[in-house]
Amino acid sequence: MIRESDAPRIAAEVRARVVEQRVRAARHGGRPLEEVLNETLFHERRRLARAPDAEEARGFYHGIASTLPRASDAELQRMLSSVVARYVHEIEGHFDPSIYKIATRVLPVGMAGLLNGFSPRTLAKRGTLPSFDNQIQVEGDVDALRRLTERGTVLYVPTHSSNLDSIILGSGLHQLGLEPATYGAGLNLFENRMVGYFMQNLGAYTVDRLKTDPVYRDTLKEYSTVILEYGRHQLFFPGGTRCRSGALETYLKKGLLGTALSAYTNQLKSGRDRRLYIVPVTVNYPVVLEASTLIDDYLQHSGRSRYIIVDDEFSKLERWASYGRGLLRLNMRIHLRFGAALDPFGNDVTAHGESLDPSGRTIDPSGYLKLAGEVRSDASRDAEYTRMLARRIVASYKDNNVVCATHVVAFALFHALYSREKPKDLYRFLRALGPAVTLRIEDFLPTLRQLLIEVRTLAAAGQIHGADVVATGTAEAVLEQAMRMFGTYHTRPVVVRTGDRLAVDDANLLFYYRNRLEYYGFLGQKTLLKERHEHAERSTL
Amino acid sequence: MSHEAMETRAEPTRATQAHVAVLGAGNWGTTLAHLIASTGHTVRLWARDAAVVRSINDERVNRRYLDGFSLHAGITATADLASCVQGAELIVMVLPSSAFRSVCQTIAPMLEPWQAVFHATKGVESGSYRRMSQILLEETCIRQYAVISGPNIAREIMEQKPSGTVVASPFPRLTAAAHLLLTSDTFRVYENADVVGVEMGGTLKNVIAIASGISTELGLGENTRSLLVTRGLQEMIRIGRAFGADSSTFSGLAGIGDLMVTCASVHSRNFRLGRGLAQGRNAQEVAESLGMVAEGVYASKVAFDFARDKGIYAPVMGAVYAIVHQARPALEAIDGLMRMQARPDVDFG
């Protein structure tokens, strides 16, 4: 666990490393520092042009711009150092270790209170906070996880479908009595006033996705690496942003993911063999708070351009309250499932943290970094190792997907209508779905039954998991539960029943929830999503 | 970056100070062992057959698979896998594709994470469609791997006729090591980053070689052979792309290069297999008379099954499959090809 006194040392370490890397590169024929700083100026000024209240920052960069043309080598290095110091300060700015300790214990419960529909003021007045634990079901090998957090440093890499994910994971760790994990949260979350207060003190460090300067990215990566080296468990979403389509992530960002390997290498080089474990996690919601915004964004093909969504359900208190009330009234559960831990090379590890080869033999993972017996750095080698790790994480998501009644009903209904209409164009099909397109429940149930058989067969092999009624209930019971869940939170109830028929009320949401079962080939359905995939070298994807 | 490069240059001109293990003492495995020993490395060559081990260690020849060539003194043959593999920084696997997985399983407990594997096996596993590098990753702790493939007739290389090969790997250190292991005045190493393309080129060309052998034996002439080989290349590209290969790789040594040699050389096993089939003999019989594994027999099944499963247009592969595995008369199969509707000349884009 990190000590309070570590914070300034971490900041100094990060700054030293980023500057040193750039200086070394410049000396060996890489980019000259002047060019590096010019690029920083370009990116930061472009960003600041659209940022209000940034006089101080503008002044800072104006100072650099005017000194740059005549700067000596020593001055260039000093300027770079000041830029990096500024970035480090922003990244760790909100972090206060003394609050962190208390906050990580109290806040998950406080957030739960919000979800329960209490206002922050009510919460503050109450002596005891309401528990939300019943709504979060923790699954997976928690005993092994507990041992791993003691043996080494754990990097949690969850699927990402909601801004609630980090809070759910925080609550889950709290419930298990495990050490909290710090994480990089988008600056937009801090700017959201209601959530901001909680986020600020939750041990989160800041990630500003609007900062495009490569030096900023270096700093962020190095910060993540250094805090792992200091033994602080960390959490980040390797898919990047919340998945717009509702599907499981099939492609991961390697930059941050690679920090696990960097941290492990640095530790070995300094003579410490504290292990690093990567724990894939799935956060599974029967109903997703921001589903409408996310799927609309996906369908508008603007997922990239609207990289950051600030005006979604997450920022609206009444949506939170409605969501929380719905969860409680129907006793809906959010399934937080911890997958088996991996080492930084994607190998399985034992409950005691030893790396295993595919035949189950214990191996020493430090060997992967050695050449002629010595630990060596090799960027392209490590990039490939990280790709291998990414493949294992993606495969783990698929195996640890906990499917709810809403997912199976959406998949089966979508499939039944899709194969009946045989549309040439997905988007036209979605637009055409409405009250006029109906299906007799009697005709729908066989499809749902077939899907349940397929899901349960796969579940028996441990390659997917059925939540509650999906694991054991009849098709009728699954449909019943899905209808209630669909009807409780979304403005439009996704699917409606009129007499003995089902009709789609929100086609986009139906598509969103069915997408969680994409990539399994259920009901012989071909893939409809065109997402990027990790090459499946070691998995059965 | 350049800092690392300087470090590499400062190393001695050997890929490793430890010994290099070569698994498989067929004609290509023996030739690779000889090339590696010739660049100053100590080689341990594993052979299943004790007679081959004796012939190499006692007489410095491989009577069974590469008779007539004197082998480098730096090679020690052994029938003991463990002593061959253990301690080797680099391991070169040159095995029939049908034995690849089982050998991986056997050596898995002997391997360590710091070791690297090169493989020179041309094939894809039937049923699973797994490439050899995938099998290696699935079965062992090895992560650093490379593939060697190209137009390499073993005897010509032993005769020191100028030749070249391709090494593909996601690990640049290994492609660099391949130069130190193999490059000589008469043998050149080319690099490629497309592992899938290099593996698929080496695998699929064997099927087209069978077609070429058939056409030659039937006396159909050079036009026919050129037609079959060129159309066959289009099929290789289509199937290769479905596996994830880059189509440009097929214009390199592991594609057209290997195809040219294997579709014309009397030394090519698969070409000879095709000739035997055209004489009306069955595949089993011809393969036995060759005394060596003709990978095209397996590859034609994999290519046919895969093309069928994925709906890929591959009539030449289909015809070879029918001749090899369903005893369809060769002339009839070629006639069938000529009656098919002609498609665009180049259509893999």
mmCIF file of C-alpha atoms in Angstrom, chain A residues 37-376:
data_model
loop_
_atom_site.group_PDB
_atom_site.id
_atom_site.type_symbol
_atom_site.label_atom_id
_atom_site.label_comp_id
_atom_site.label_asym_id
_atom_site.label_seq_id
_atom_site.Cartn_x
_atom_site.Cartn_y
_atom_site.Cartn_z
ATOM 1 C CA LEU A 37 8.436 21.764 -27.119
ATOM 2 C CA ASN A 38 7.107 23.300 -30.313
ATOM 3 C CA GLU A 39 4.740 20.386 -30.643
ATOM 4 C CA THR A 40 3.623 20.846 -27.046
ATOM 5 C CA LEU A 41 2.954 24.506 -27.806
ATOM 6 C CA PHE A 42 0.971 23.613 -30.903
ATOM 7 C CA HIS A 43 -1.258 21.084 -29.118
ATOM 8 C CA GLU A 44 -1.741 23.086 -25.954
ATOM 9 C CA ARG A 45 -2.492 26.376 -27.695
ATOM 10 C CA ARG A 46 -5.028 24.663 -29.910
ATOM 11 C CA ARG A 47 -6.691 23.193 -26.852
ATOM 12 C CA LEU A 48 -6.576 26.462 -24.929
ATOM 13 C CA ALA A 49 -8.161 28.364 -27.808
ATOM 14 C CA ARG A 50 -11.391 26.573 -26.933
ATOM 15 C CA ALA A 51 -10.955 26.644 -23.166
ATOM 16 C CA PRO A 52 -12.400 29.482 -21.091
ATOM 17 C CA ASP A 53 -10.738 30.590 -17.839
ATOM 18 C CA ALA A 54 -7.291 29.499 -18.908
ATOM 19 C CA GLU A 55 -5.390 32.752 -18.518
ATOM 20 C CA GLU A 56 -2.736 31.260 -16.288
ATOM 21 C CA ALA A 57 -2.079 28.407 -18.742
ATOM 22 C CA ARG A 58 -1.967 30.783 -21.686
ATOM 23 C CA GLY A 59 0.566 32.867 -19.805
ATOM 24 C CA PHE A 60 2.699 29.830 -19.074
ATOM 25 C CA TYR A 61 2.846 28.763 -22.699
ATOM 26 C CA HIS A 62 3.391 32.335 -23.851
ATOM 27 C CA GLY A 63 6.494 32.355 -21.659
ATOM 28 C CA ILE A 64 7.771 29.180 -23.286
ATOM 29 C CA ALA A 65 7.023 30.428 -26.782
ATOM 30 C CA SER A 66 8.999 33.602 -26.278
ATOM 31 C CA THR A 67 12.034 31.875 -24.740
ATOM 32 C CA LEU A 68 12.131 28.927 -27.131
ATOM 33 C CA PRO A 69 13.849 30.502 -30.175
ATOM 34 C CA ARG A 70 16.964 31.522 -28.209
ATOM 35 C CA ALA A 71 17.048 28.730 -25.648
ATOM 36 C CA SER A 72 20.263 26.878 -24.807
ATOM 37 C CA ASP A 73 20.247 23.103 -24.319
ATOM 38 C CA ALA A 74 20.046 23.521 -20.574
ATOM 39 C CA GLU A 75 17.125 25.924 -20.934
ATOM 40 C CA LEU A 76 15.293 23.566 -23.286
ATOM 41 C CA GLN A 77 15.642 20.789 -20.755
ATOM 42 C CA ARG A 78 14.415 23.065 -17.984
ATOM 43 C CA MET A 79 11.402 24.140 -20.034
ATOM 44 C CA LEU A 80 10.498 20.560 -20.842
ATOM 45 C CA SER A 81 10.806 19.737 -17.181
ATOM 46 C CA SER A 82 8.431 22.553 -16.282
ATOM 47 C CA VAL A 83 5.879 21.355 -18.839
ATOM 48 C CA VAL A 84 6.061 17.816 -17.475
ATOM 49 C CA ALA A 85 5.852 19.066 -13.901
ATOM 50 C CA ARG A 86 2.714 20.943 -14.852
ATOM 51 C CA TYR A 87 1.193 17.816 -16.393
ATOM 52 C CA VAL A 88 2.099 15.688 -13.387
ATOM 53 C CA HIS A 89 0.502 18.233 -11.108
ATOM 54 C CA GLU A 90 -2.719 18.157 -13.123
ATOM 55 C CA ILE A 91 -2.779 14.374 -13.189
ATOM 56 C CA GLU A 92 -2.273 13.895 -9.482
ATOM 57 C CA GLY A 93 -3.792 17.262 -8.547
ATOM 58 C CA HIS A 94 -6.886 15.971 -6.883
ATOM 59 C CA PHE A 95 -5.162 13.260 -5.045
ATOM 60 C CA ASP A 96 -4.807 13.628 -1.302
ATOM 61 C CA PRO A 97 -3.534 10.438 0.297
ATOM 62 C CA SER A 98 -5.010 11.212 3.700
ATOM 63 C CA ILE A 99 -8.487 11.732 2.290
ATOM 64 C CA TYR A 100 -7.931 8.832 -0.054
ATOM 65 C CA LYS A 101 -7.738 6.332 2.762
ATOM 66 C CA ILE A 102 -11.013 7.399 4.295
ATOM 67 C CA ALA A 103 -12.716 8.180 1.031
ATOM 68 C CA THR A 104 -12.178 4.813 -0.540
ATOM 69 C CA ARG A 105 -13.943 3.233 2.388
ATOM 70 C CA VAL A 106 -16.818 5.639 2.782
ATOM 71 C CA LEU A 107 -17.429 6.821 -0.738
ATOM 72 C CA PRO A 108 -18.597 3.660 -2.393
ATOM 73 C CA VAL A 109 -21.333 3.626 0.223
ATOM 74 C CA GLY A 110 -22.031 7.289 -0.377
ATOM 75 C CA MET A 111 -22.347 6.677 -4.085
ATOM 76 C CA ALA A 112 -24.662 3.836 -3.275
ATOM 77 C CA GLY A 113 -26.767 6.291 -1.315
ATOM 78 C CA LEU A 114 -27.049 8.444 -4.393
ATOM 79 C CA LEU A 115 -28.089 5.443 -6.387
ATOM 80 C CA ASN A 116 -30.667 4.748 -3.751
ATOM 81 C CA GLY A 117 -32.219 8.048 -4.587
ATOM 82 C CA PHE A 118 -30.973 10.191 -1.732
ATOM 83 C CA SER A 119 -29.714 13.647 -2.415
ATOM 84 C CA PRO A 120 -26.171 14.496 -1.286
ATOM 85 C CA ARG A 121 -27.683 16.780 1.387
ATOM 86 C CA THR A 122 -29.833 14.017 2.825
ATOM 87 C CA LEU A 123 -26.853 11.744 2.779
ATOM 88 C CA ALA A 124 -24.761 14.230 4.685
ATOM 89 C CA LYS A 125 -27.435 14.587 7.379
ATOM 90 C CA ARG A 126 -27.854 10.882 7.960
ATOM 91 C CA GLY A 127 -25.665 9.289 10.562
ATOM 92 C CA THR A 128 -25.539 5.942 8.817
ATOM 93 C CA LEU A 129 -25.403 5.479 5.139
ATOM 94 C CA PRO A 130 -27.692 3.097 3.338
ATOM 95 C CA SER A 131 -26.033 -0.024 2.023
ATOM 96 C CA PHE A 132 -26.033 -0.850 -1.622
ATOM 97 C CA ASP A 133 -24.232 -4.131 -1.190
ATOM 98 C CA ASN A 134 -27.284 -6.216 -1.985
ATOM 99 C CA GLN A 135 -27.439 -4.780 -5.454
ATOM 100 C CA ILE A 136 -23.881 -5.761 -6.322
ATOM 101 C CA GLN A 137 -23.201 -9.433 -6.692
ATOM 102 C CA VAL A 138 -19.511 -10.223 -6.627
ATOM 103 C CA GLU A 139 -18.445 -13.384 -8.481
ATOM 104 C CA GLY A 140 -15.233 -15.152 -9.441
ATOM 105 C CA ASP A 141 -12.351 -16.535 -7.401
ATOM 106 C CA VAL A 142 -12.213 -13.874 -4.698
ATOM 107 C CA ASP A 143 -10.033 -15.870 -2.336
ATOM 108 C CA ALA A 144 -7.345 -16.129 -4.981
ATOM 109 C CA LEU A 145 -7.712 -12.418 -5.679
ATOM 110 C CA ARG A 146 -7.223 -11.629 -2.002
ATOM 111 C CA ARG A 147 -3.981 -13.592 -1.926
ATOM 112 C CA LEU A 148 -2.750 -11.900 -5.091
ATOM 113 C CA THR A 149 -3.322 -8.423 -3.635
ATOM 114 C CA GLU A 150 -1.035 -9.443 -0.787
ATOM 115 C CA ARG A 151 1.610 -11.092 -2.941
ATOM 116 C CA GLY A 152 1.856 -8.393 -5.587
ATOM 117 C CA THR A 153 0.280 -5.392 -7.255
ATOM 118 C CA VAL A 154 -3.025 -5.876 -9.016
ATOM 119 C CA LEU A 155 -4.142 -4.065 -12.129
ATOM 120 C CA TYR A 156 -7.893 -4.392 -12.642
ATOM 121 C CA VAL A 157 -8.982 -4.131 -16.271
ATOM 122 C CA PRO A 158 -12.779 -4.101 -16.468
ATOM 123 C CA THR A 159 -15.176 -3.960 -19.359
ATOM 124 C CA HIS A 160 -16.592 -0.469 -19.650
ATOM 125 C CA SER A 161 -20.230 0.257 -20.281
ATOM 126 C CA SER A 162 -21.062 2.928 -17.726
ATOM 127 C CA ASN A 163 -19.466 5.647 -15.649
ATOM 128 C CA LEU A 164 -20.833 3.699 -12.709
ATOM 129 C CA ASP A 165 -18.278 0.943 -13.448
ATOM 130 C CA SER A 166 -15.486 2.368 -11.321
ATOM 131 C CA ILE A 167 -17.902 2.990 -8.460
ATOM 132 C CA ILE A 168 -19.297 -0.532 -8.701
ATOM 133 C CA LEU A 169 -15.791 -1.956 -8.703
ATOM 134 C CA GLY A 170 -14.829 0.282 -5.780
ATOM 135 C CA SER A 171 -17.879 -0.912 -3.855
ATOM 136 C CA GLY A 172 -17.127 -4.513 -4.748
ATOM 137 C CA LEU A 173 -13.546 -4.278 -3.453
ATOM 138 C CA HIS A 174 -14.873 -2.555 -0.331
ATOM 139 C CA GLN A 175 -17.420 -5.330 0.157
ATOM 140 C CA LEU A 176 -14.660 -7.924 -0.104
ATOM 141 C CA GLY A 177 -12.473 -6.009 2.321
ATOM 142 C CA LEU A 178 -9.772 -5.656 -0.335
ATOM 143 C CA GLU A 179 -7.461 -2.699 -0.709
ATOM 144 C CA PRO A 180 -8.931 -0.015 -2.946
ATOM 145 C CA ALA A 181 -7.594 0.616 -6.429
ATOM 146 C CA THR A 182 -6.724 4.006 -7.780
ATOM 147 C CA TYR A 183 -7.597 4.911 -11.321
ATOM 148 C CA GLY A 184 -7.405 7.472 -14.076
ATOM 149 C CA ALA A 185 -10.770 9.137 -14.506
ATOM 150 C CA GLY A 186 -11.641 11.415 -17.399
ATOM 151 C CA LEU A 187 -11.488 15.088 -16.528
ATOM 152 C CA ASN A 188 -15.102 15.397 -17.632
ATOM 153 C CA LEU A 189 -16.120 13.333 -14.621
ATOM 154 C CA PHE A 190 -14.446 15.836 -12.348
ATOM 155 C CA GLU A 191 -16.169 18.690 -14.089
ATOM 156 C CA ASN A 192 -19.546 17.157 -13.412
ATOM 157 C CA ARG A 193 -20.394 19.012 -10.210
ATOM 158 C CA MET A 194 -22.480 16.384 -8.519
ATOM 159 C CA VAL A 195 -20.097 13.532 -9.145
ATOM 160 C CA GLY A 196 -17.000 15.663 -9.018
ATOM 161 C CA TYR A 197 -16.791 15.909 -5.258
ATOM 162 C CA PHE A 198 -16.881 12.151 -4.874
ATOM 163 C CA MET A 199 -14.505 11.495 -7.735
ATOM 164 C CA GLN A 200 -11.987 14.043 -6.539
ATOM 165 C CA ASN A 201 -11.403 12.170 -3.377
ATOM 166 C CA LEU A 202 -11.897 8.623 -4.545
ATOM 167 C CA GLY A 203 -8.230 8.176 -5.229
ATOM 168 C CA ALA A 204 -8.706 8.917 -8.864
ATOM 169 C CA TYR A 205 -6.061 10.686 -10.837
ATOM 170 C CA THR A 206 -7.064 12.844 -13.757
ATOM 171 C CA VAL A 207 -6.941 11.966 -17.415
ATOM 172 C CA ASP A 208 -7.625 14.854 -19.760
ATOM 173 C CA ARG A 209 -8.570 13.328 -23.071
ATOM 174 C CA LEU A 210 -8.522 16.732 -24.729
ATOM 175 C CA LYS A 211 -4.773 16.967 -24.207
ATOM 176 C CA THR A 212 -3.277 15.604 -27.381
ATOM 177 C CA ASP A 213 0.340 16.528 -26.683
ATOM 178 C CA PRO A 214 2.535 13.399 -26.894
ATOM 179 C CA VAL A 215 4.494 14.609 -23.856
ATOM 180 C CA TYR A 216 1.234 14.586 -21.877
ATOM 181 C CA ARG A 217 0.591 11.006 -22.933
ATOM 182 C CA ASP A 218 4.125 10.010 -21.926
ATOM 183 C CA THR A 219 3.543 11.619 -18.556
ATOM 184 C CA LEU A 220 0.253 9.830 -18.030
ATOM 185 C CA LYS A 221 1.748 6.467 -18.938
ATOM 186 C CA GLU A 222 4.766 7.043 -16.719
ATOM 187 C CA TYR A 223 2.511 8.115 -13.836
ATOM 188 C CA SER A 224 0.532 4.919 -14.150
ATOM 189 C CA THR A 225 3.769 2.900 -14.307
ATOM 190 C CA VAL A 226 5.325 4.559 -11.291
ATOM 191 C CA ILE A 227 2.306 4.127 -9.026
ATOM 192 C CA LEU A 228 2.206 0.444 -9.970
ATOM 193 C CA GLU A 229 5.869 0.232 -8.989
ATOM 194 C CA TYR A 230 4.972 1.817 -5.661
ATOM 195 C CA GLY A 231 2.617 -1.096 -5.151
ATOM 196 C CA ARG A 232 -0.645 0.740 -5.522
ATOM 197 C CA HIS A 233 -3.357 -1.417 -7.053
ATOM 198 C CA GLN A 234 -4.773 0.277 -10.062
ATOM 199 C CA LEU A 235 -7.795 0.172 -12.294
ATOM 200 C CA PHE A 236 -8.175 1.260 -15.857
ATOM 201 C CA PHE A 237 -10.474 0.532 -18.716
ATOM 202 C CA PRO A 238 -8.380 -0.962 -21.508
ATOM 203 C CA GLY A 239 -11.177 -0.466 -24.032
ATOM 204 C CA GLY A 240 -10.698 3.283 -23.633
ATOM 205 C CA THR A 241 -14.129 4.842 -23.461
ATOM 206 C CA ARG A 242 -17.470 3.291 -22.588
ATOM 207 C CA CYS A 243 -18.392 0.752 -25.231
ATOM 208 C CA ARG A 244 -20.965 2.430 -27.437
ATOM 209 C CA SER A 245 -22.528 -0.653 -28.990
ATOM 210 C CA GLY A 246 -23.287 -2.549 -25.781
ATOM 211 C CA ALA A 247 -20.995 -5.405 -26.869
ATOM 212 C CA LEU A 248 -17.989 -6.746 -24.990
ATOM 213 C CA GLU A 249 -14.722 -5.095 -25.925
ATOM 214 C CA THR A 250 -12.856 -6.959 -28.665
ATOM 215 C CA TYR A 251 -9.988 -4.525 -29.090
ATOM 216 C CA LEU A 252 -7.938 -2.893 -26.364
ATOM 217 C CA LYS A 253 -5.705 0.142 -26.172
ATOM 218 C CA LYS A 254 -2.160 -1.034 -25.661
ATOM 219 C CA GLY A 255 -0.562 2.164 -24.404
ATOM 220 C CA LEU A 256 -1.807 2.093 -20.831
ATOM 221 C CA LEU A 257 -2.020 -1.690 -20.775
ATOM 222 C CA GLY A 258 1.703 -1.816 -21.496
ATOM 223 C CA THR A 259 2.452 0.060 -18.266
ATOM 224 C CA ALA A 260 2.018 -3.240 -16.394
ATOM 225 C CA LEU A 261 4.961 -4.708 -18.256
ATOM 226 C CA SER A 262 7.022 -1.514 -17.898
ATOM 227 C CA ALA A 263 6.419 -1.476 -14.151
ATOM 228 C CA TYR A 264 7.369 -5.137 -13.845
ATOM 229 C CA THR A 265 10.546 -4.599 -15.886
ATOM 230 C CA ASN A 266 11.564 -1.562 -13.817
ATOM 231 C CA GLN A 267 11.027 -3.486 -10.609
ATOM 232 C CA LEU A 268 13.179 -6.380 -11.802
ATOM 233 C CA LYS A 269 15.902 -3.987 -12.908
ATOM 234 C CA SER A 270 15.995 -2.438 -9.475
ATOM 235 C CA GLY A 271 16.259 -5.884 -7.918
ATOM 236 C CA ARG A 272 12.686 -6.299 -6.644
ATOM 237 C CA ASP A 273 10.609 -9.265 -7.717
ATOM 238 C CA ARG A 274 7.221 -7.948 -6.642
ATOM 239 C CA ARG A 275 4.835 -9.508 -9.084
ATOM 240 C CA LEU A 276 2.209 -7.730 -11.150
ATOM 241 C CA TYR A 277 -1.134 -9.307 -11.867
ATOM 242 C CA ILE A 278 -3.699 -8.295 -14.405
ATOM 243 C CA VAL A 279 -7.255 -9.120 -13.411
ATOM 244 C CA PRO A 280 -9.899 -8.866 -16.142
ATOM 245 C CA VAL A 281 -13.274 -7.898 -14.696
ATOM 246 C CA THR A 282 -16.719 -7.796 -16.247
ATOM 247 C CA VAL A 283 -19.302 -5.371 -14.910
ATOM 248 C CA ASN A 284 -22.679 -6.654 -15.996
ATOM 249 C CA TYR A 285 -25.838 -4.567 -15.723
ATOM 250 C CA PRO A 286 -29.338 -5.811 -16.458
ATOM 251 C CA VAL A 287 -30.072 -2.216 -17.440
ATOM 252 C CA VAL A 288 -27.395 0.358 -18.258
ATOM 253 C CA LEU A 289 -27.734 3.929 -16.975
ATOM 254 C CA GLU A 290 -26.398 5.575 -20.135
ATOM 255 C CA ALA A 291 -27.641 2.984 -22.657
ATOM 256 C CA SER A 292 -29.730 5.403 -24.747
ATOM 257 C CA THR A 293 -26.995 7.970 -25.228
ATOM 258 C CA LEU A 294 -24.346 5.353 -25.967
ATOM 259 C CA ILE A 295 -26.260 3.424 -28.589
ATOM 260 C CA ASP A 296 -27.508 6.593 -30.276
ATOM 261 C CA ASP A 297 -23.927 7.728 -30.492
ATOM 262 C CA TYR A 298 -22.891 4.378 -31.950
ATOM 263 C CA LEU A 299 -25.607 4.449 -34.562
ATOM 264 C CA GLN A 300 -24.799 7.978 -35.626
ATOM 265 C CA HIS A 301 -21.351 6.686 -36.599
ATOM 266 C CA SER A 302 -19.956 9.460 -34.513
ATOM 267 C CA GLY A 303 -18.484 7.380 -31.756
ATOM 268 C CA ARG A 304 -15.074 8.792 -32.477
ATOM 269 C CA SER A 305 -15.982 12.414 -32.875
ATOM 270 C CA ARG A 306 -18.018 12.411 -29.700
ATOM 271 C CA TYR A 307 -15.217 10.748 -27.861
ATOM 272 C CA ILE A 308 -16.345 12.443 -24.696
ATOM 273 C CA ILE A 309 -19.998 12.663 -23.876
ATOM 274 C CA VAL A 310 -20.668 15.086 -21.045
ATOM 275 C CA ASP A 311 -24.401 15.582 -21.238
ATOM 276 C CA ASP A 312 -25.553 12.018 -20.714
ATOM 277 C CA GLU A 313 -27.655 10.289 -18.069
ATOM 278 C CA PHE A 314 -24.644 10.148 -15.767
ATOM 279 C CA SER A 315 -24.873 13.891 -15.223
ATOM 280 C CA LYS A 316 -28.598 13.986 -14.495
ATOM 281 C CA LEU A 317 -29.615 13.431 -10.903
ATOM 282 C CA GLU A 318 -33.168 12.403 -11.717
ATOM 283 C CA ARG A 319 -31.871 9.669 -14.025
ATOM 284 C CA TRP A 320 -29.673 8.370 -11.216
ATOM 285 C CA ALA A 321 -32.555 8.378 -8.817
ATOM 286 C CA SER A 322 -34.824 6.643 -11.280
ATOM 287 C CA TYR A 323 -32.116 4.104 -12.019
ATOM 288 C CA GLY A 324 -31.417 3.454 -8.348
ATOM 289 C CA ARG A 325 -35.116 3.145 -7.481
ATOM 290 C CA GLY A 326 -35.598 0.705 -10.351
ATOM 291 C CA LEU A 327 -32.697 -1.478 -9.177
ATOM 292 C CA LEU A 328 -34.071 -1.598 -5.672
ATOM 293 C CA ARG A 329 -37.716 -2.112 -6.548
ATOM 294 C CA LEU A 330 -37.025 -5.069 -8.811
ATOM 295 C CA ASN A 331 -34.102 -6.198 -6.682
ATOM 296 C CA MET A 332 -31.974 -6.117 -9.809
ATOM 297 C CA ARG A 333 -28.384 -7.103 -9.416
ATOM 298 C CA ILE A 334 -25.284 -5.771 -11.008
ATOM 299 C CA HIS A 335 -22.903 -8.684 -11.486
ATOM 300 C CA LEU A 336 -19.283 -7.852 -10.835
ATOM 301 C CA ARG A 337 -17.259 -10.805 -11.998
ATOM 302 C CA PHE A 338 -13.512 -11.165 -11.471
ATOM 303 C CA GLY A 339 -11.823 -13.268 -14.132
ATOM 304 C CA ALA A 340 -8.751 -15.387 -13.473
ATOM 305 C CA ALA A 341 -5.614 -13.305 -12.976
ATOM 306 C CA LEU A 342 -2.902 -13.152 -15.649
ATOM 307 C CA ASP A 343 0.747 -12.175 -15.527
ATOM 308 C CA PRO A 344 1.957 -9.274 -17.737
ATOM 309 C CA PHE A 345 2.626 -11.771 -20.548
ATOM 310 C CA GLY A 346 -0.894 -13.189 -20.529
ATOM 311 C CA ASN A 347 -0.022 -16.389 -18.659
ATOM 312 C CA ASP A 348 -2.407 -17.844 -16.108
ATOM 313 C CA VAL A 349 -1.284 -17.596 -12.489
ATOM 314 C CA THR A 350 -1.937 -19.889 -9.546
ATOM 315 C CA ALA A 351 -3.906 -18.807 -6.491
ATOM 316 C CA HIS A 352 -0.522 -18.070 -4.942
ATOM 317 C CA GLY A 353 0.609 -15.874 -7.776
ATOM 318 C CA GLU A 354 2.984 -18.174 -9.639
ATOM 319 C CA SER A 355 2.930 -17.937 -13.443
ATOM 320 C CA LEU A 356 1.915 -21.060 -15.330
ATOM 321 C CA ASP A 357 2.697 -22.291 -18.823
ATOM 322 C CA PRO A 358 -0.135 -23.806 -20.922
ATOM 323 C CA SER A 359 0.604 -27.257 -19.516
ATOM 324 C CA GLY A 360 0.176 -25.997 -15.955
ATOM 325 C CA ARG A 361 3.850 -25.942 -15.023
ATOM 326 C CA THR A 362 5.201 -23.120 -12.869
ATOM 327 C CA ILE A 363 7.521 -20.803 -14.786
ATOM 328 C CA ASP A 364 9.569 -17.745 -13.921
ATOM 329 C CA PRO A 365 8.081 -14.865 -15.959
ATOM 330 C CA SER A 366 11.177 -12.689 -15.573
ATOM 331 C CA GLY A 367 12.771 -14.914 -18.219
ATOM 332 C CA TYR A 368 10.643 -13.262 -20.901
ATOM 333 C CA LEU A 369 12.605 -10.060 -20.334
ATOM 334 C CA LYS A 370 16.047 -11.612 -20.218
ATOM 335 C CA LEU A 371 18.704 -11.917 -22.831
ATOM 336 C CA ALA A 372 21.850 -13.844 -21.880
ATOM 337 C CA GLY A 373 20.579 -13.879 -18.304
ATOM 338 C CA GLU A 374 19.987 -10.143 -17.936
ATOM 339 C CA VAL A 375 16.808 -8.107 -17.912
ATOM 340 C CA ARG A 376 16.720 -5.994 -21.070
#
